[in-house]
Amino acid sequence: NIGYKADGIITKSEYSNDQSLDLTTVVSVGDSMTVKVLKVNDGEGQVLLTYKRLAAEKGNERLREAFENKEVLKATVTQILGGGLCATVEGAFIPASLVSDSYEKDLSKYEGQEIEFVISEFNPRRNRVIGDRRQLLVAERAEKQKELFAKLQVGDTVEGTVKNVTDFGAFIDLGGV
């Protein structure tokens, strides 16, 4: 009931993209919900409504704000694709080149993990939301490097982890640097 001369109807496909969803488990008679009108008369005298499109618009507005404010978002990785990761934040895609500050051949370790990222590209018309985790890691590493170099003195003895050995020397991680 939308307080109009005809009832409104939300088809299953206008409630969710999940076709296996049982609507009786998520909505009940008497529930109040905010919806968007698609058509005043669907040909059968009913008002056609949508829930998922309104939710998508709200999600896009939230993503636009995060993009404009360069806000750090947290989301769970839901899918590993050949070219990167998909996260739960309105279908954000993080290309493999922006997942880490170093090359990662195997991205499967991120599946189900909660990660932080910023949105580097937002284009709702093309349904394109690109996340960038790399710039956060680069900034974090630069901060660690700054702190470490402020503490280090010539002659100090420090502990680290050997990261790589070459014919001209060894690379040692001193805690992120």
PDB file of C-alpha atoms in Angstrom, residues 47-153:
ATOM      1  CA  VAL A  47       2.033   0.912  -9.767  1.00  0.00           C
ATOM      2  CA  LEU A  48       5.381  -0.688 -10.627  1.00  0.00           C
ATOM      3  CA  LEU A  49       7.994  -0.126  -7.893  1.00  0.00           C
ATOM      4  CA  THR A  50      11.674  -0.914  -7.440  1.00  0.00           C
ATOM      5  CA  TYR A  51      13.738  -1.468  -4.336  1.00  0.00           C
ATOM      6  CA  LYS A  52      17.101  -2.507  -5.798  1.00  0.00           C
ATOM      7  CA  ARG A  53      17.470   0.529  -8.084  1.00  0.00           C
ATOM      8  CA  LEU A  54      16.894   2.910  -5.193  1.00  0.00           C
ATOM      9  CA  ALA A  55      19.432   0.974  -3.115  1.00  0.00           C
ATOM     10  CA  ALA A  56      21.891   1.172  -6.040  1.00  0.00           C
ATOM     11  CA  GLU A  57      21.364   4.944  -6.314  1.00  0.00           C
ATOM     12  CA  LYS A  58      22.005   5.339  -2.576  1.00  0.00           C
ATOM     13  CA  GLY A  59      25.082   3.126  -2.908  1.00  0.00           C
ATOM     14  CA  ASN A  60      26.328   5.196  -5.842  1.00  0.00           C
ATOM     15  CA  GLU A  61      25.844   8.397  -3.849  1.00  0.00           C
ATOM     16  CA  ARG A  62      27.841   6.884  -0.989  1.00  0.00           C
ATOM     17  CA  LEU A  63      30.600   5.836  -3.400  1.00  0.00           C
ATOM     18  CA  ARG A  64      30.637   9.292  -5.025  1.00  0.00           C
ATOM     19  CA  GLU A  65      31.188  10.867  -1.586  1.00  0.00           C
ATOM     20  CA  ALA A  66      33.962   8.381  -0.784  1.00  0.00           C
ATOM     21  CA  PHE A  67      35.579   9.069  -4.178  1.00  0.00           C
ATOM     22  CA  GLU A  68      35.410  12.867  -3.808  1.00  0.00           C
ATOM     23  CA  ASN A  69      36.652  12.810  -0.190  1.00  0.00           C
ATOM     24  CA  LYS A  70      39.352  10.193  -0.887  1.00  0.00           C
ATOM     25  CA  GLU A  71      37.860   8.215   1.993  1.00  0.00           C
ATOM     26  CA  VAL A  72      39.423   4.898   2.961  1.00  0.00           C
ATOM     27  CA  LEU A  73      36.816   2.138   2.613  1.00  0.00           C
ATOM     28  CA  LYS A  74      36.826  -1.331   4.147  1.00  0.00           C
ATOM     29  CA  ALA A  75      35.264  -4.242   2.321  1.00  0.00           C
ATOM     30  CA  THR A  76      35.440  -8.001   2.122  1.00  0.00           C
ATOM     31  CA  VAL A  77      36.899  -9.543  -1.019  1.00  0.00           C
ATOM     32  CA  THR A  78      34.090 -11.605  -2.535  1.00  0.00           C
ATOM     33  CA  GLN A  79      35.674 -12.852  -5.730  1.00  0.00           C
ATOM     34  CA  ILE A  80      39.106 -13.388  -7.253  1.00  0.00           C
ATOM     35  CA  LEU A  81      39.202 -12.669 -10.967  1.00  0.00           C
ATOM     36  CA  GLY A  82      42.077 -13.074 -13.402  1.00  0.00           C
ATOM     37  CA  GLY A  83      42.683  -9.333 -13.466  1.00  0.00           C
ATOM     38  CA  GLY A  84      42.045  -8.458  -9.825  1.00  0.00           C
ATOM     39  CA  LEU A  85      39.653  -8.572  -6.874  1.00  0.00           C
ATOM     40  CA  CYS A  86      35.942  -7.822  -6.414  1.00  0.00           C
ATOM     41  CA  ALA A  87      34.883  -6.311  -3.090  1.00  0.00           C
ATOM     42  CA  THR A  88      31.481  -6.062  -1.438  1.00  0.00           C
ATOM     43  CA  VAL A  89      31.296  -2.260  -1.669  1.00  0.00           C
ATOM     44  CA  GLU A  90      28.774  -1.923  -4.519  1.00  0.00           C
ATOM     45  CA  GLY A  91      30.809  -4.136  -6.819  1.00  0.00           C
ATOM     46  CA  ALA A  92      34.115  -2.316  -6.515  1.00  0.00           C
ATOM     47  CA  PHE A  93      36.849  -3.874  -8.657  1.00  0.00           C
ATOM     48  CA  ILE A  94      40.491  -3.657  -7.624  1.00  0.00           C
ATOM     49  CA  PRO A  95      42.823  -4.439 -10.542  1.00  0.00           C
ATOM     50  CA  ALA A  96      45.735  -6.748  -9.753  1.00  0.00           C
ATOM     51  CA  SER A  97      48.176  -3.861 -10.344  1.00  0.00           C
ATOM     52  CA  LEU A  98      46.477  -1.857  -7.555  1.00  0.00           C
ATOM     53  CA  VAL A  99      46.156  -4.673  -4.989  1.00  0.00           C
ATOM     54  CA  SER A 100      49.652  -4.367  -3.567  1.00  0.00           C
ATOM     55  CA  ASP A 101      52.725  -2.164  -3.742  1.00  0.00           C
ATOM     56  CA  SER A 102      54.641  -5.119  -5.173  1.00  0.00           C
ATOM     57  CA  TYR A 103      53.771  -7.706  -7.812  1.00  0.00           C
ATOM     58  CA  GLU A 104      51.548 -10.492  -6.499  1.00  0.00           C
ATOM     59  CA  LYS A 105      51.192 -13.518  -8.715  1.00  0.00           C
ATOM     60  CA  ASP A 106      48.630 -15.301  -6.528  1.00  0.00           C
ATOM     61  CA  LEU A 107      45.692 -13.164  -5.379  1.00  0.00           C
ATOM     62  CA  SER A 108      43.766 -16.092  -3.830  1.00  0.00           C
ATOM     63  CA  LYS A 109      45.082 -15.250  -0.348  1.00  0.00           C
ATOM     64  CA  TYR A 110      42.809 -12.181  -0.376  1.00  0.00           C
ATOM     65  CA  GLU A 111      39.541 -14.129  -0.829  1.00  0.00           C
ATOM     66  CA  GLY A 112      37.234 -13.494   2.125  1.00  0.00           C
ATOM     67  CA  GLN A 113      39.692 -10.997   3.631  1.00  0.00           C
ATOM     68  CA  GLU A 114      38.625  -7.518   4.680  1.00  0.00           C
ATOM     69  CA  ILE A 115      40.839  -4.979   2.928  1.00  0.00           C
ATOM     70  CA  GLU A 116      41.133  -1.211   2.881  1.00  0.00           C
ATOM     71  CA  PHE A 117      41.211   0.824  -0.313  1.00  0.00           C
ATOM     72  CA  VAL A 118      40.274   4.161  -1.844  1.00  0.00           C
ATOM     73  CA  ILE A 119      38.200   4.633  -4.963  1.00  0.00           C
ATOM     74  CA  SER A 120      40.455   5.864  -7.760  1.00  0.00           C
ATOM     75  CA  GLU A 121      37.821   5.850 -10.512  1.00  0.00           C
ATOM     76  CA  PHE A 122      34.066   6.287 -10.216  1.00  0.00           C
ATOM     77  CA  ASN A 123      31.805   6.209 -13.271  1.00  0.00           C
ATOM     78  CA  PRO A 124      28.235   5.134 -12.450  1.00  0.00           C
ATOM     79  CA  ARG A 125      27.076   5.452 -16.082  1.00  0.00           C
ATOM     80  CA  ARG A 126      29.489   2.717 -17.124  1.00  0.00           C
ATOM     81  CA  ASN A 127      28.945   0.899 -13.819  1.00  0.00           C
ATOM     82  CA  ARG A 128      32.663   1.259 -13.142  1.00  0.00           C
ATOM     83  CA  VAL A 129      34.058   1.542  -9.612  1.00  0.00           C
ATOM     84  CA  ILE A 130      37.817   1.021  -9.395  1.00  0.00           C
ATOM     85  CA  GLY A 131      39.453   0.574  -6.004  1.00  0.00           C
ATOM     86  CA  ASP A 132      43.102   1.255  -5.231  1.00  0.00           C
ATOM     87  CA  ARG A 133      44.820  -0.429  -2.297  1.00  0.00           C
ATOM     88  CA  ARG A 134      48.310   0.223  -3.593  1.00  0.00           C
ATOM     89  CA  GLN A 135      48.394   3.970  -2.846  1.00  0.00           C
ATOM     90  CA  LEU A 136      47.497   3.279   0.808  1.00  0.00           C
ATOM     91  CA  LEU A 137      50.349   0.778   1.095  1.00  0.00           C
ATOM     92  CA  VAL A 138      52.799   3.148  -0.607  1.00  0.00           C
ATOM     93  CA  ALA A 139      51.806   5.970   1.783  1.00  0.00           C
ATOM     94  CA  GLU A 140      52.105   3.622   4.780  1.00  0.00           C
ATOM     95  CA  ARG A 141      55.550   2.471   3.634  1.00  0.00           C
ATOM     96  CA  ALA A 142      56.683   6.083   3.144  1.00  0.00           C
ATOM     97  CA  GLU A 143      55.537   6.916   6.689  1.00  0.00           C
ATOM     98  CA  LYS A 144      57.397   3.889   8.112  1.00  0.00           C
ATOM     99  CA  GLN A 145      60.475   4.847   6.129  1.00  0.00           C
ATOM    100  CA  LYS A 146      60.331   8.399   7.462  1.00  0.00           C
ATOM    101  CA  GLU A 147      60.012   7.134  11.053  1.00  0.00           C
ATOM    102  CA  LEU A 148      62.820   4.613  10.611  1.00  0.00           C
ATOM    103  CA  PHE A 149      65.219   7.116   9.043  1.00  0.00           C
ATOM    104  CA  ALA A 150      64.494   9.554  11.888  1.00  0.00           C
ATOM    105  CA  LYS A 151      65.591   6.880  14.413  1.00  0.00           C
ATOM    106  CA  LEU A 152      68.532   5.323  12.542  1.00  0.00           C
ATOM    107  CA  GLN A 153      72.043   6.518  13.247  1.00  0.00           C
TER     108      GLN A 153
END
